[in-house]
Each structure stands twice: as structure tokens, then as C-alpha cells.
Short mmCIF file of C-alpha atoms in Angstrom, two decimals:
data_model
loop_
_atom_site.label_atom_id
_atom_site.label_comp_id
_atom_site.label_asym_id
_atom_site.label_seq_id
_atom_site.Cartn_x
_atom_site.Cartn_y
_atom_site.Cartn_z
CA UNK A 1 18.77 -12.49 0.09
CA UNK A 2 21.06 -10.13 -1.85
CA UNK A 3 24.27 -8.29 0.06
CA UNK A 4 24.40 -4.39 0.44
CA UNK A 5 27.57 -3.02 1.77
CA UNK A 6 27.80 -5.99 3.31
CA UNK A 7 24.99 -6.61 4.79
CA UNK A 8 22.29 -9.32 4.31
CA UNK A 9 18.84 -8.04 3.09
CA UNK A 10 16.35 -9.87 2.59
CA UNK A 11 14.98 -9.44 -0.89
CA UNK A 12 11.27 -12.04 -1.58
CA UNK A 13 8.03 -11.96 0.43
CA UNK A 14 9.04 -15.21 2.04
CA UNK A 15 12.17 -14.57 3.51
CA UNK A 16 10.73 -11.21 5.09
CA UNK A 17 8.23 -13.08 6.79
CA UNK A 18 9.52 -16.08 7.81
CA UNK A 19 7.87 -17.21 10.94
CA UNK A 20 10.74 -17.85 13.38
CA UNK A 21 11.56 -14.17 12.99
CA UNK A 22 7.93 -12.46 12.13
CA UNK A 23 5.56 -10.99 14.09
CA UNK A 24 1.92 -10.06 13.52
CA UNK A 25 1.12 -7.21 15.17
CA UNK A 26 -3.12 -6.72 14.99
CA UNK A 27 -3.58 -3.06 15.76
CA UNK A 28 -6.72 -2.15 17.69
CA UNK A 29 -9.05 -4.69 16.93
CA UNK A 30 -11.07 -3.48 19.84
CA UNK A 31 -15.06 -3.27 20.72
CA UNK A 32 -14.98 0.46 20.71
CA UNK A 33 -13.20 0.25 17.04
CA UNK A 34 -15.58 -2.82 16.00
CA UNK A 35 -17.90 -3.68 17.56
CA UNK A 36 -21.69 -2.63 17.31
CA UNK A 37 -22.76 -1.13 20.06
CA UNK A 38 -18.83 0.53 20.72
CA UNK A 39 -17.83 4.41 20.75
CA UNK A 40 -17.20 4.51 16.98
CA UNK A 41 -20.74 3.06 16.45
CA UNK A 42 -21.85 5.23 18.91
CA UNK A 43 -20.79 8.85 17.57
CA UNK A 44 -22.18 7.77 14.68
CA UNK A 45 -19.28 6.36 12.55
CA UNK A 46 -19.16 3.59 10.13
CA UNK A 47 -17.51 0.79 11.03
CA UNK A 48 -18.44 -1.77 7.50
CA UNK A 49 -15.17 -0.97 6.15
CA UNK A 50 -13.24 -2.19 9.47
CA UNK A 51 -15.46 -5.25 9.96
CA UNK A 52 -14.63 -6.80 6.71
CA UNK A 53 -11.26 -7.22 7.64
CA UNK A 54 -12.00 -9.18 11.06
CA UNK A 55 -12.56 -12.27 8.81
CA UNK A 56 -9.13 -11.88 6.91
CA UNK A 57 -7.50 -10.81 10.13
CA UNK A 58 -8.96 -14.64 11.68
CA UNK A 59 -7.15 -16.73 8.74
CA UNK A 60 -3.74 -14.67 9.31
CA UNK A 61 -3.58 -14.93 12.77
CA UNK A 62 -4.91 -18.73 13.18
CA UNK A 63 -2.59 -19.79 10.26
CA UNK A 64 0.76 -17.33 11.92
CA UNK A 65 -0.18 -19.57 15.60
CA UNK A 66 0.01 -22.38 12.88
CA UNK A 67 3.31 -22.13 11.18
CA UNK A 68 4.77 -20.35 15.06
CA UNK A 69 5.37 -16.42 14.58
CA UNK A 70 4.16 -14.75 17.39
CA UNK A 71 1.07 -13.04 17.01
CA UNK A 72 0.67 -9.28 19.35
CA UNK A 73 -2.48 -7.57 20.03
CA UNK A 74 -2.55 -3.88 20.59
CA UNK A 75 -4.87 -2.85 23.02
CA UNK A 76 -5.35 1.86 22.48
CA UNK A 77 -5.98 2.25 25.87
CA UNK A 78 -7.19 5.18 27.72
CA UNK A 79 -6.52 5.43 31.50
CA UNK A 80 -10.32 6.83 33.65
CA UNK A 81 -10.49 10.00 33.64
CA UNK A 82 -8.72 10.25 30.66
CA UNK A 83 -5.51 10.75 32.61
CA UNK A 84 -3.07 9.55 30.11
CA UNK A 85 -4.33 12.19 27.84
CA UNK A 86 -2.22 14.78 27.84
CA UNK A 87 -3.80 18.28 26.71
CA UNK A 88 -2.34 18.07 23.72
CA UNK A 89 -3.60 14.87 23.11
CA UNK A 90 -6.81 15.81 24.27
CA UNK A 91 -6.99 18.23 21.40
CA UNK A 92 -6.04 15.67 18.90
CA UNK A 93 -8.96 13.57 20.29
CA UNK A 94 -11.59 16.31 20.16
CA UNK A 95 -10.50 18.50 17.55
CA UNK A 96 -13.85 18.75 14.78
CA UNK A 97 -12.90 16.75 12.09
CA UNK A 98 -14.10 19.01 9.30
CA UNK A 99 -14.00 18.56 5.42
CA UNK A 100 -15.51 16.89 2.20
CA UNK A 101 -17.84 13.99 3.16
CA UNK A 102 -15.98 10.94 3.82
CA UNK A 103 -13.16 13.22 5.89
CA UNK A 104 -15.22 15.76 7.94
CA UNK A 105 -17.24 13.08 10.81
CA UNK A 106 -18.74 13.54 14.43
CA UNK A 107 -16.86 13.72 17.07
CA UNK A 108 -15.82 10.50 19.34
CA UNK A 109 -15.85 10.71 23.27
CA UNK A 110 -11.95 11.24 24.42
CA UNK A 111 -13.67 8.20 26.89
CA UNK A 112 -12.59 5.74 24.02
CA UNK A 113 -11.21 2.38 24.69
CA UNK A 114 -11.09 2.74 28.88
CA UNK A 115 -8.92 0.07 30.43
CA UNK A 116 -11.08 -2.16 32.09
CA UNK A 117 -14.21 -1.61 29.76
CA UNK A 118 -16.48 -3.88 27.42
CA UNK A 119 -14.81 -1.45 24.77
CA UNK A 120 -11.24 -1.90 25.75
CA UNK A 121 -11.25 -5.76 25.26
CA UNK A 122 -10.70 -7.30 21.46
CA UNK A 123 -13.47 -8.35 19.51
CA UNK A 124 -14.92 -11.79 20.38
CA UNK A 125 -14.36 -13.03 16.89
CA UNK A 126 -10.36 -12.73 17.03
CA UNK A 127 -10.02 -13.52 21.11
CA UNK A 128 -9.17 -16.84 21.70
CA UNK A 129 -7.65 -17.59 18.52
CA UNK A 130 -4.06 -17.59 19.90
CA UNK A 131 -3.43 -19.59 22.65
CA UNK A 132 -0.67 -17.52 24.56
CA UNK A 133 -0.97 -14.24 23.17
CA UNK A 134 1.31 -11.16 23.38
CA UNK A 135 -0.93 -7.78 25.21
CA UNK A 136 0.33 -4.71 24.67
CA UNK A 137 -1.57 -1.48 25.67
CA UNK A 138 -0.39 1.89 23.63
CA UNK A 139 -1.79 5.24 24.90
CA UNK A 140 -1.05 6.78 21.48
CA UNK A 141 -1.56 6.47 17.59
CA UNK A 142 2.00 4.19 17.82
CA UNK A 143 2.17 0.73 19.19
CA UNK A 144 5.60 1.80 19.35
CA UNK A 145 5.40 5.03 21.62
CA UNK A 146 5.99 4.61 25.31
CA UNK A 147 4.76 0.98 25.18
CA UNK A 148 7.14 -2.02 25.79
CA UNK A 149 6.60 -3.53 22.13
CA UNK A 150 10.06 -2.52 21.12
CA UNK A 151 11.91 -4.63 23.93
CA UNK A 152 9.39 -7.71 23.40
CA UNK A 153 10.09 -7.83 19.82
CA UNK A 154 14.02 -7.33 20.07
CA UNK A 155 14.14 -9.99 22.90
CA UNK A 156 12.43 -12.51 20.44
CA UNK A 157 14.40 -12.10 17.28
CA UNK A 158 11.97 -10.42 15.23
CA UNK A 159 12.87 -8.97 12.13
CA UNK A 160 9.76 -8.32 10.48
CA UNK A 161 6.32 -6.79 11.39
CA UNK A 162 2.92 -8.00 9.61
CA UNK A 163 0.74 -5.20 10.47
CA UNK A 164 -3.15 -5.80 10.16
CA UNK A 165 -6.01 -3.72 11.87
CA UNK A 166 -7.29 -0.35 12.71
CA UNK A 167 -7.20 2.51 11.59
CA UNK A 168 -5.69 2.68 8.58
CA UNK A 169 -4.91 6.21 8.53
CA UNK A 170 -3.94 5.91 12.23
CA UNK A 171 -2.79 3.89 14.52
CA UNK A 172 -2.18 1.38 11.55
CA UNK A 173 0.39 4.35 9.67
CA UNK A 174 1.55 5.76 12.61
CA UNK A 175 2.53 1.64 13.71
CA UNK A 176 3.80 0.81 10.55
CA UNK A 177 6.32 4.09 10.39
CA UNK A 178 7.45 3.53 13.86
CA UNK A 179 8.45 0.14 13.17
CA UNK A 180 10.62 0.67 10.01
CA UNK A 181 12.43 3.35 12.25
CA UNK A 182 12.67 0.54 14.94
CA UNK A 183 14.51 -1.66 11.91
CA UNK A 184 11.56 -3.91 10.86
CA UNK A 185 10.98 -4.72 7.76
CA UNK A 186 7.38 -3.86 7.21
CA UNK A 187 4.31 -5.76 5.87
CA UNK A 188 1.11 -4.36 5.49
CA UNK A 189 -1.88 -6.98 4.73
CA UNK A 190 -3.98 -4.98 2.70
CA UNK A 191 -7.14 -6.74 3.18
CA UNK A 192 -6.47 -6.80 7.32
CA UNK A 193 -6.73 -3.07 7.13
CA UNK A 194 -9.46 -0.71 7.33
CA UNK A 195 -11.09 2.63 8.45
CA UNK A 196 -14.67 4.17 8.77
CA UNK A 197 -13.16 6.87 6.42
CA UNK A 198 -12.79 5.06 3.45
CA UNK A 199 -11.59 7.93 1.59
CA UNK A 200 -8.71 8.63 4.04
CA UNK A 201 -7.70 4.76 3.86
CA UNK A 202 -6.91 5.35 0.45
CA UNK A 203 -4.64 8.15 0.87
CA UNK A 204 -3.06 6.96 3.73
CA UNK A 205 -3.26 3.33 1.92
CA UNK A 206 -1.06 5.36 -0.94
CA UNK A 207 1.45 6.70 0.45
CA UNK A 208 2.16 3.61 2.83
CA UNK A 209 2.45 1.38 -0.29
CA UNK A 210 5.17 3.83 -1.64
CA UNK A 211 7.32 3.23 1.40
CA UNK A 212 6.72 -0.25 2.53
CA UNK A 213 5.45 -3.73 1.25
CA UNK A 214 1.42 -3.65 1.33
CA UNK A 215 -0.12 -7.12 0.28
CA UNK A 216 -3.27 -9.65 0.57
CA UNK A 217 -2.89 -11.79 3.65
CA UNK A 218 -3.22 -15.03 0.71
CA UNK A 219 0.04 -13.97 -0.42
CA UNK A 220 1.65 -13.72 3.40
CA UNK A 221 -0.57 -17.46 3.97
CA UNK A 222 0.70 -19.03 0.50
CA UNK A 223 4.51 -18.16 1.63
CA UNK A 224 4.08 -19.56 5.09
CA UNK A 225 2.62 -22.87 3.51
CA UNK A 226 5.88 -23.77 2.13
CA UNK A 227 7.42 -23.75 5.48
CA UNK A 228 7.60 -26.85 7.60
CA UNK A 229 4.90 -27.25 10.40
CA UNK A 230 7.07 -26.65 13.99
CA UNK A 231 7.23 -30.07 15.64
CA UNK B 1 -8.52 27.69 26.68
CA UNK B 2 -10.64 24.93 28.02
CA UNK B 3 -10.62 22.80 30.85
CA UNK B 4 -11.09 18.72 30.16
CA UNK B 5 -10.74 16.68 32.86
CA UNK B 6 -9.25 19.20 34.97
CA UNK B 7 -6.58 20.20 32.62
CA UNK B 8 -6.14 23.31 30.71
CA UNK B 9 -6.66 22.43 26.76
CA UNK B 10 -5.80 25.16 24.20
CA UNK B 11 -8.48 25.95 21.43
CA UNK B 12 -7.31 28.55 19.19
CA UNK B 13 -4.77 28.56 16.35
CA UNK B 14 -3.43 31.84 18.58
CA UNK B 15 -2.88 29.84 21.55
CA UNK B 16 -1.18 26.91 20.26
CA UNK B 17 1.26 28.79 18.77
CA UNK B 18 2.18 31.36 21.07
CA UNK B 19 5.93 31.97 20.62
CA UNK B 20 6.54 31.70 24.32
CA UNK B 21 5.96 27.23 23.93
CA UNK B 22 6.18 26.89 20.36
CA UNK B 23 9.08 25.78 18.17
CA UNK B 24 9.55 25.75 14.58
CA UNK B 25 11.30 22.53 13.21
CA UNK B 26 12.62 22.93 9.94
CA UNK B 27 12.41 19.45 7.97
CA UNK B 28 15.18 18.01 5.88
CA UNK B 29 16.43 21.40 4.08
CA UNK B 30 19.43 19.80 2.53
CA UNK B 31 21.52 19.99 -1.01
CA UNK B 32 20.89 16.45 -2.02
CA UNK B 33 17.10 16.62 -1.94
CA UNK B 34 16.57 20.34 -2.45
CA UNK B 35 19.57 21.47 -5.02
CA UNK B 36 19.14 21.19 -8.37
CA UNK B 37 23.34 20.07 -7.51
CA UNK B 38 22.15 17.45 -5.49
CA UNK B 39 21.31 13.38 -5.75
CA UNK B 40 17.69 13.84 -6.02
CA UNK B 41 17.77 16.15 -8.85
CA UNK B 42 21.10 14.72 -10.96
CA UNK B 43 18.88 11.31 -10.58
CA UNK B 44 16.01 13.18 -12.81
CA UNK B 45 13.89 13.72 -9.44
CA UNK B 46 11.54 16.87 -9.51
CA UNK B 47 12.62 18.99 -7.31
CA UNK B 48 10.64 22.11 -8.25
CA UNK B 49 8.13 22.22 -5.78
CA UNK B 50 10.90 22.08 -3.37
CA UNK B 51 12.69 25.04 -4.95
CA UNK B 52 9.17 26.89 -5.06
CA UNK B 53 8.71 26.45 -1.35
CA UNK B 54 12.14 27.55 -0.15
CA UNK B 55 11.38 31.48 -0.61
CA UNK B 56 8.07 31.12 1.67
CA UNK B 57 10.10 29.42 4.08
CA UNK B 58 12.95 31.91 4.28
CA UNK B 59 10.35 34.89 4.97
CA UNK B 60 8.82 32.43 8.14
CA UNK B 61 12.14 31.80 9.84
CA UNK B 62 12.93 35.66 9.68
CA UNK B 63 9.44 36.08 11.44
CA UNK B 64 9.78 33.25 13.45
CA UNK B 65 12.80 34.66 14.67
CA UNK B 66 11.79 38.25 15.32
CA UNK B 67 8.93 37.05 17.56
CA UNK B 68 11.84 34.76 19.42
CA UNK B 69 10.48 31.17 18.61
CA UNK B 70 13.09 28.08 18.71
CA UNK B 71 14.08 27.32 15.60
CA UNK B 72 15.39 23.51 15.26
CA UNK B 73 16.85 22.19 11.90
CA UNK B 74 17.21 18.64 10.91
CA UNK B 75 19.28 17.16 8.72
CA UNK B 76 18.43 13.54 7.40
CA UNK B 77 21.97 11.85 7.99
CA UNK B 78 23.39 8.62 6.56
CA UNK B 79 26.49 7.69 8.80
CA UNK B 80 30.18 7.10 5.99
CA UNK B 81 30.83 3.19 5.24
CA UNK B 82 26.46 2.61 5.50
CA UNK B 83 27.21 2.91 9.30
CA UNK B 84 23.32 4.01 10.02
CA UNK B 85 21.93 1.54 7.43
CA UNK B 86 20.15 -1.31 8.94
CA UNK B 87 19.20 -4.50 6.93
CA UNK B 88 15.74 -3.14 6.85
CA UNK B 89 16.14 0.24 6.46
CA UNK B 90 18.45 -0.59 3.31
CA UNK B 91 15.38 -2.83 2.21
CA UNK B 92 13.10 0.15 2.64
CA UNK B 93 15.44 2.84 0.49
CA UNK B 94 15.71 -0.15 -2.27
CA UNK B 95 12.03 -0.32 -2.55
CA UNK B 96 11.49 3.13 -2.61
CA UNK B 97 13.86 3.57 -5.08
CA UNK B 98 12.08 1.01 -7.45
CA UNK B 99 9.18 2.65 -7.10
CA UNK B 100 10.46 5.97 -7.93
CA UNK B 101 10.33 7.49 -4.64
CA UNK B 102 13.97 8.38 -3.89
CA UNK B 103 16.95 7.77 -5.97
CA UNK B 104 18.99 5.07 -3.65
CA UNK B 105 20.41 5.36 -0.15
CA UNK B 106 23.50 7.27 -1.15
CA UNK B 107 22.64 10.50 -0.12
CA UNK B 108 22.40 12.73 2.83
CA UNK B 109 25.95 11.03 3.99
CA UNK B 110 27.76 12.84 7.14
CA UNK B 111 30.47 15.00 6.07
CA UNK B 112 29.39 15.64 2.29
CA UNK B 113 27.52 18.55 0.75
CA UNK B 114 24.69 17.00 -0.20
CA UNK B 115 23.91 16.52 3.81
CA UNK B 116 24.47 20.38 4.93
CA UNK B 117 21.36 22.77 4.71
CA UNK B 118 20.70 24.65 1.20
CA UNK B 119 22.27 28.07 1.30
CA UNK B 120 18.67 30.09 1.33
CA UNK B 121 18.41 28.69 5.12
CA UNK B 122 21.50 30.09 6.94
CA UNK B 123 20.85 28.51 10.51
CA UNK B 124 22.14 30.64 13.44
CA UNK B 125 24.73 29.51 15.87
CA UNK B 126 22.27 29.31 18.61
CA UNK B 127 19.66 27.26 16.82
CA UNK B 128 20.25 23.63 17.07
CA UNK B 129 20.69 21.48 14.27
CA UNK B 130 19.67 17.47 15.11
CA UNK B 131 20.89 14.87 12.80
CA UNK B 132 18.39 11.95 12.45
CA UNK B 133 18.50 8.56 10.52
CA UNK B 134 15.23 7.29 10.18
CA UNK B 135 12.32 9.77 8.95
CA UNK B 136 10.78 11.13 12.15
CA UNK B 137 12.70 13.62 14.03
CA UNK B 138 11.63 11.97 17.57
CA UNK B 139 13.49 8.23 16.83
CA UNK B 140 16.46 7.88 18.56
CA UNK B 141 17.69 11.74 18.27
CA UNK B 142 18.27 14.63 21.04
CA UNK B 143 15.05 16.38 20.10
CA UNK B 144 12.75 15.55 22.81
CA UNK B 145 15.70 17.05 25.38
CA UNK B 146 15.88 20.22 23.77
CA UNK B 147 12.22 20.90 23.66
CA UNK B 148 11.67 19.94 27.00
CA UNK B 149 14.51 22.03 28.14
CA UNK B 150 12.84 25.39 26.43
CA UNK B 151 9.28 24.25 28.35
CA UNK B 152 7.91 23.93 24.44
CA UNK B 153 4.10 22.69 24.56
CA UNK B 154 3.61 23.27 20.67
CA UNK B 155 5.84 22.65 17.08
CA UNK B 156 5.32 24.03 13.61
CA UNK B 157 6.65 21.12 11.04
CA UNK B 158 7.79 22.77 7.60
CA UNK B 159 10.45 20.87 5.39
CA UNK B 160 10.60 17.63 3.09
CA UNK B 161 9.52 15.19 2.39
CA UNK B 162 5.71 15.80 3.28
CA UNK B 163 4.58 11.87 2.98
CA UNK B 164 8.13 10.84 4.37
CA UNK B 165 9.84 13.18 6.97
CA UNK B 166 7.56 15.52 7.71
CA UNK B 167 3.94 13.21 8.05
CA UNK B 168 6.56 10.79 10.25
CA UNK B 169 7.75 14.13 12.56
CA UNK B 170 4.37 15.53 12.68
CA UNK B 171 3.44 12.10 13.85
CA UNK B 172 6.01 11.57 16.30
CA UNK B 173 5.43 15.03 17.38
CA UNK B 174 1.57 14.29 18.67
CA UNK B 175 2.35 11.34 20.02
CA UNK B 176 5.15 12.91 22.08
CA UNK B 177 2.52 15.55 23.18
CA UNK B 178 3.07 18.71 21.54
CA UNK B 179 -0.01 20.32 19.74
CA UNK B 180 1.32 20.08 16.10
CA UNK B 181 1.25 22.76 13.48
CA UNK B 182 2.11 21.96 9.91
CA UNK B 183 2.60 25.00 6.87
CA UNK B 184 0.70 23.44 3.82
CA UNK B 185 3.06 26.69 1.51
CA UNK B 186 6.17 25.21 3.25
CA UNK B 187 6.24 21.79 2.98
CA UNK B 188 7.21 19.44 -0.45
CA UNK B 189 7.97 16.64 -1.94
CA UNK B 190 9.36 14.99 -5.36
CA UNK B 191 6.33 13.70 -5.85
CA UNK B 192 3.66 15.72 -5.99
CA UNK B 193 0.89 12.71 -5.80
CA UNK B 194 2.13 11.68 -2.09
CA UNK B 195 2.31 15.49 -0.92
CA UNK B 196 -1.09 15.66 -1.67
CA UNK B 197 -2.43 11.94 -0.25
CA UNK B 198 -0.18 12.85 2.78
CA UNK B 199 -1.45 16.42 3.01
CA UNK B 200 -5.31 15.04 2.95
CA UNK B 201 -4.00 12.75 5.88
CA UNK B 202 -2.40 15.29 8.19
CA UNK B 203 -5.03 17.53 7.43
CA UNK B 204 -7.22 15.32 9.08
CA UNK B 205 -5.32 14.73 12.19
CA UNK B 206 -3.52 18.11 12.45
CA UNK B 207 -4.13 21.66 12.45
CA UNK B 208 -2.58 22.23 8.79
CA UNK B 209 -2.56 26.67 8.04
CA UNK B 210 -0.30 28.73 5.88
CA UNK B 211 2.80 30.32 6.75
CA UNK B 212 0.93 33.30 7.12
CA UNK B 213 -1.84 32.48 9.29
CA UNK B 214 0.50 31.76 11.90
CA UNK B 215 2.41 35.22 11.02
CA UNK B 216 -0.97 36.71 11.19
CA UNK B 217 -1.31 35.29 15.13
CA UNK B 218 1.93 36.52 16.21
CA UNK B 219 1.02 39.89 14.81
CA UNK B 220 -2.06 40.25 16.52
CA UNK B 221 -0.52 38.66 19.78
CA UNK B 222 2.17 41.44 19.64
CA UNK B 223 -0.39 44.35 19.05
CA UNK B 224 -2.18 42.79 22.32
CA UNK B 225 0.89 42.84 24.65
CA UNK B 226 2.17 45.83 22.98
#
């Protein structure tokens, strides 16, 4: 911890995510997102990339229920009928992604991730794994945006976000950024984070690391292995 | 136009930005980023794709105000005495710093003239100027009121940082619900490798067009009605 002006910042890893004040916040791990069989899969998307990180993403989260942060699941939720789409965010969702190969890909259903569905619910391989676990549905790219994230995490002393899940260049970015405005500090698990455009991971992947800490989820594990087991 | 799911979706560049609902927010134009005077630039930053921008951008706010858009200005603000500076966000301007992103938080600080707009923009009494502390435009400032308030359904993003103020606004902005609009000749950064990742990005999300496609729409929008 080093003072600034005088105030206390944390300066190692291991302060930042210490787990009385750390939360991991696992973005959209969702059947539609990940699953086989789900809307991404459907359209015609590849969704490799995203399920290597559900095995990662297991380790953090059992080992953060471990050591006692709290652990949050985002749920991107659409309302049927689509009607918490507004028009402009209908656009957004059915835009034509055009470009290169690796950017330009086929259009998803605006029908993505309907509350109440088989693809709303999290993938079976990371449900369970918490005991109590924190819900919170988003209806946009931000977990922070018209959701009640913000108060949970203030009314628990959290101070720092883990952020694992997907999409990188998405709702994972658009998370991350909202919660360094919120006054988190920020940590991305790099391995816990992933895309079916591998090519826009990157660049969002690069720019993210510029602005806040983006590390493997050993190195998050290792510093929470020090600390003493909750009694 | 469109209808999905019994609302009315616009589909053409022309229609989103109509000037009747669209406004233009103009990112971050200040001394300390964008003078050669200022922080950025006495701390060896390059600034010159900022400088190279700033004549495009003049010649859009003149059109943008003949055809009677709102024109909103930001300026990035650091409260005196660090009053704005959380524990994290001071964390966040360290790091960036060290990785040779910005030079320090000491910059953009109320009162100074580092924070006030560069001289090439002269905003106009009526046009609002919103101070904001954190990168996106839409965190805890007076924007969404004054958008509302003018009925605005669509924004055009031009400023700095791309990767950093802008990407964040143009972010905030969709998820707000505006249609967003970002000028690929009227946006920059210090570093020209996280322009171009963030470009790629927004490109992907966003409807991303030069200053003068959106000239070109007003144009032909004005010929229609005339």
C-alpha cells in the first residue's frame, strides 16, 4: 500500500484482491454464450475460444467460495418479445457485422438469452459451484447499467472486481470500464476470458491491459493461498 | 425504417443521424492532452495525431451547427486538492502512467488551463459543456438530462482519447440507448497502437463513418426538405 495525496492505494496483486473486499464477477457464462446447442452455436458462431475458459473460470470461482469473496453471476437477459430492447438497441443487436474474416460473422437472433429459457440459465459446468450465489440480470453490454450490481457491491465492502467471462470485446470491456468508473480496482483473468472472435479479443484484450490489471487466474489463486482459510 | 417487435428501428446512416434527434458530443478537447503547451505533450507524449485531427473537427462543428444539431463538449475534470481521485481511480492513472499511457493524474485539474477546451474549438454560449471524472461521459454527469430534454435518439462521438474516453462514451452511449455514431478522421489518441485496436473494436459494434459521410447525409436531407 503506498499513500497518494493522502490516500491509501493499494499497490501488489494481493492486496487488490484480498477476499474480504473482492468480488468475482463471471460475466455471461450462459447456454446461449456456451453452450452447444445455444444461439451463438446456432447462428453459426464459434464458441472453442469461450469454452476453454469454463475450466479456468471453475478453479477461480471454487477456490474465491474457498478463501470467502463473493462470487456474482451475470445473467444478459432479454425480456419476451424483446421488450427491453430498445430500438436502438435493437440495431446494435442486428446490425451485419461486416469485415475481414474473424470480425465480419452471421447474424444472432435479438431472441438471445430470454429470461426464463434453457439459454438464459449458466452453464451446468459452473452452476452449483457456489453455494449462495449473487444473480444479477443486465439488459445491456454493462453489468453495471441499470442493474443493481453497483448497490450490492457497495453494501458489501468491495473494493475490487475480478472479472472473468464473456465476451471479451463486450460485455467483458464494457463490465470492466464501468467498474473502474464505479471506483473498483479492476482485475481481468486473462485465461477466464474469451470470444468467438478471436481476433477482436485481442484488440479489445490490448487495449484493456493498457488501462487495467489483466492476469492468469494462477496468479489471482497463488495470492489467495497465502491468506488464512475463514473459520 | 423498420419495424421489430412492433417498434420503429432506423436502418440508414441518413436516419440515424437526422439533425432533428442527433447530438454531436465533442470528447475531451482540452490544452493538457491536445496542446503542444500542455501535460501530455511537455511529458514527451505524441500529440500529433491529435493536432492533425483538430482542423477536420473544426469544419464538422461549423456544419453541425448550420444544420442545428446539439453540440455538447466535455471536459475530463480532476477536482483541486485530488478531490475526484478515488483510491482506485489513482491506482488506474499510476498504472497507466507506467505503461506509458498518460503522463500521471495531474492534469485536466478544475480551474487551470490545461482543463479548458483548445482555442480551435470556441464552444458557443448555448452549447453545454459537462465536466466528467471518470472516462465515459454517461458516469455520474448531467448528460443523460440534457439529451433527454432535446428528445435526442442518436450521438456522434468525436474527441480523445479513442481507446479511453471516447470507446468508454460510445459505450455508455449504446447502452443508454442512443444509436451511436463515431468519426474515424476525428477521433485520436497518444498512442497510435490503441486508436487503432480500439477503432477495430468500435468498428465492430458501432456504425464508425467519416466526418464527411455524415456531412454528405445532412446535405442530401436538406436538398429533400428544401
Amino acid at each position: 500500500m503506498i499513500e497518494v495525496d493522502g490516500k491509501l492505494v493499494y499497490e501488489t496483486l494481493a492486496e487488490i484482491v484480498q477476499p474480504e473486499h473482492t468480488a468475482v464477477v463471471v460475466v455471461d457464462m450462459q447456454n446461449d454464450y456456451c453452450a452447444p446447442g445455444g444461439e451463438t452455436t446456432r447462428a453459426g458462431r464459434d464458441i472453442s475460444h469461450v469454452r476453454a475458459t469454463i475450466e479456468p473460470q471453475a478453479r477461480l470461482i471454487k477456490k474465491a467460495a474457498e478463501v470467502g469473496a463473493m462470487v456474482v453471476f451475470i445473467k444478459n437477459t432479454t425480456e419476451p418479445g424483446c421488450l427491453s430492447d430498445s430500438p436502438a438497441w435493437l440495431y446494435f443487436k442486428t446490425r451485419v457485422r461486416k469485415g475481414p474474416p474473424g470480425v465480419a460473422r452471421p447474424q444472432m437472433s435479438p431472441e438471445v438469452t430470454i429470461d426464463g429459457t434453457w439459454g438464459h440459465e449458466i452453464v451446468d459446468e459452473l452452476k452449483g459451484l457456489v453455494e449462495r450465489p449473487v444473480v444479477v440480470k443486465k439488459y445491456r453490454s454493462s453489468a453495471f447499467v441499470n442493474t443493481n450490481l453497483y448497490l450490492i457491491l457497495r453494501s458489501n465492502g468491495i473494493e475490487s472486481v475480478v472479472i472473468t467471462g464473456c465476451v471479451t470485446q463486450s460485455c467483458v470491456d464494457s463490465t470492466a470500464r464501468d467498474a473502474s468508473f464505479h471506483d473498483y480496482y479492476v482485475v481481468l483473468a486473462r485465461d477466464c476470458v474469451g470470444s468467438p472472435q478471436v481476433e477482436l479479443h485481442e484488440a479489445a484484450l490490448k487495449v484493456l491491459a493498457a488501462r487495467y490489471d489483466v492476469v492468469d487466474s494462477s496468479e489471482i489463486i497463488a495470492a489467495w493461498s497465502k491468506v488464512r482459510q475463514p473459520v | 425504417m423498420k419495424e421489430l417487435y412492433g417498434k420503429m428501428v432506423y436502418e440508414t446512416l441518413g436516419e440515424i443521424v437526422d439533425p432533428k434527434h442527433t447530438a454531436v458530443i465533442v470528447v475531451d478537447m482540452q490544452n493538457d492532452g491536445c496542446h503542444w503547451d500542455g501535460d501530455f505533450a511537455r511529458h514527451g507524449f505524441d500529440i500529433s495525431e491529435k493536432r492533425e485531427m483538430i482542423p477536420n473537427l473544426v469544419r464538422f462543428v461549423e456544419e453541425a451547427r448550420r444544420a442545428g444539431l446539439l453540440i455538447v463538449w466535455t471536459m475530463n475534470t480532476n477536482e483541486r486538492a485530488g478531490r475526484s481521485l478515488s483510491p482506485a481511480w489513482l491506482y488506474f492513472r499510476l498504472r497507466e502512467s507506467k505503461h506509458g499511457v498518460v503522463p500521471g493524474y495531474e492534469n485536466d485539474i478544475e480551474g487551470t488551463w490545461g482543463q479548458k477546451i483548445v482555442d480551435e474549438l470556441k464552444p458557443l454560449p448555448e452549447e453545454p459543456i459537462v465536466k466528467k471524472h471518470r472516462s465515459s461521459v454517461f458516469v455520474d454527469t448531467s448528460l443523460n438530462a440534457i439529451l433527454r430534454s432535446n428528445k435526442i435518439e442518436t450521438v456522434i462521438i468525436a474527441g480523445t482519447v479513442t481507446q479511453g474516453c471516447v470507446e468508454s462514451t460510445a459505450r455508455g452511449a449504446a447502452e443508454h440507448d442512443y444509436y451511436v455514431v463515431i468519426l474515424s478522421d476525428c477521433v485520436a489518441s497518444q498512442r497510435h497502437d490503441l486508436h487503432e485496436a480500439a477503432l477495430k473494436v468500435l468498428a465492430s459494434r458501432y456504425d464508425v463513418v467519416t466526418s464527411k459521410d455524415v456531412i454528405a447525409e445532412w446535405t442530401r436531407l436538406a436538398a429533400r426538405t428544401a
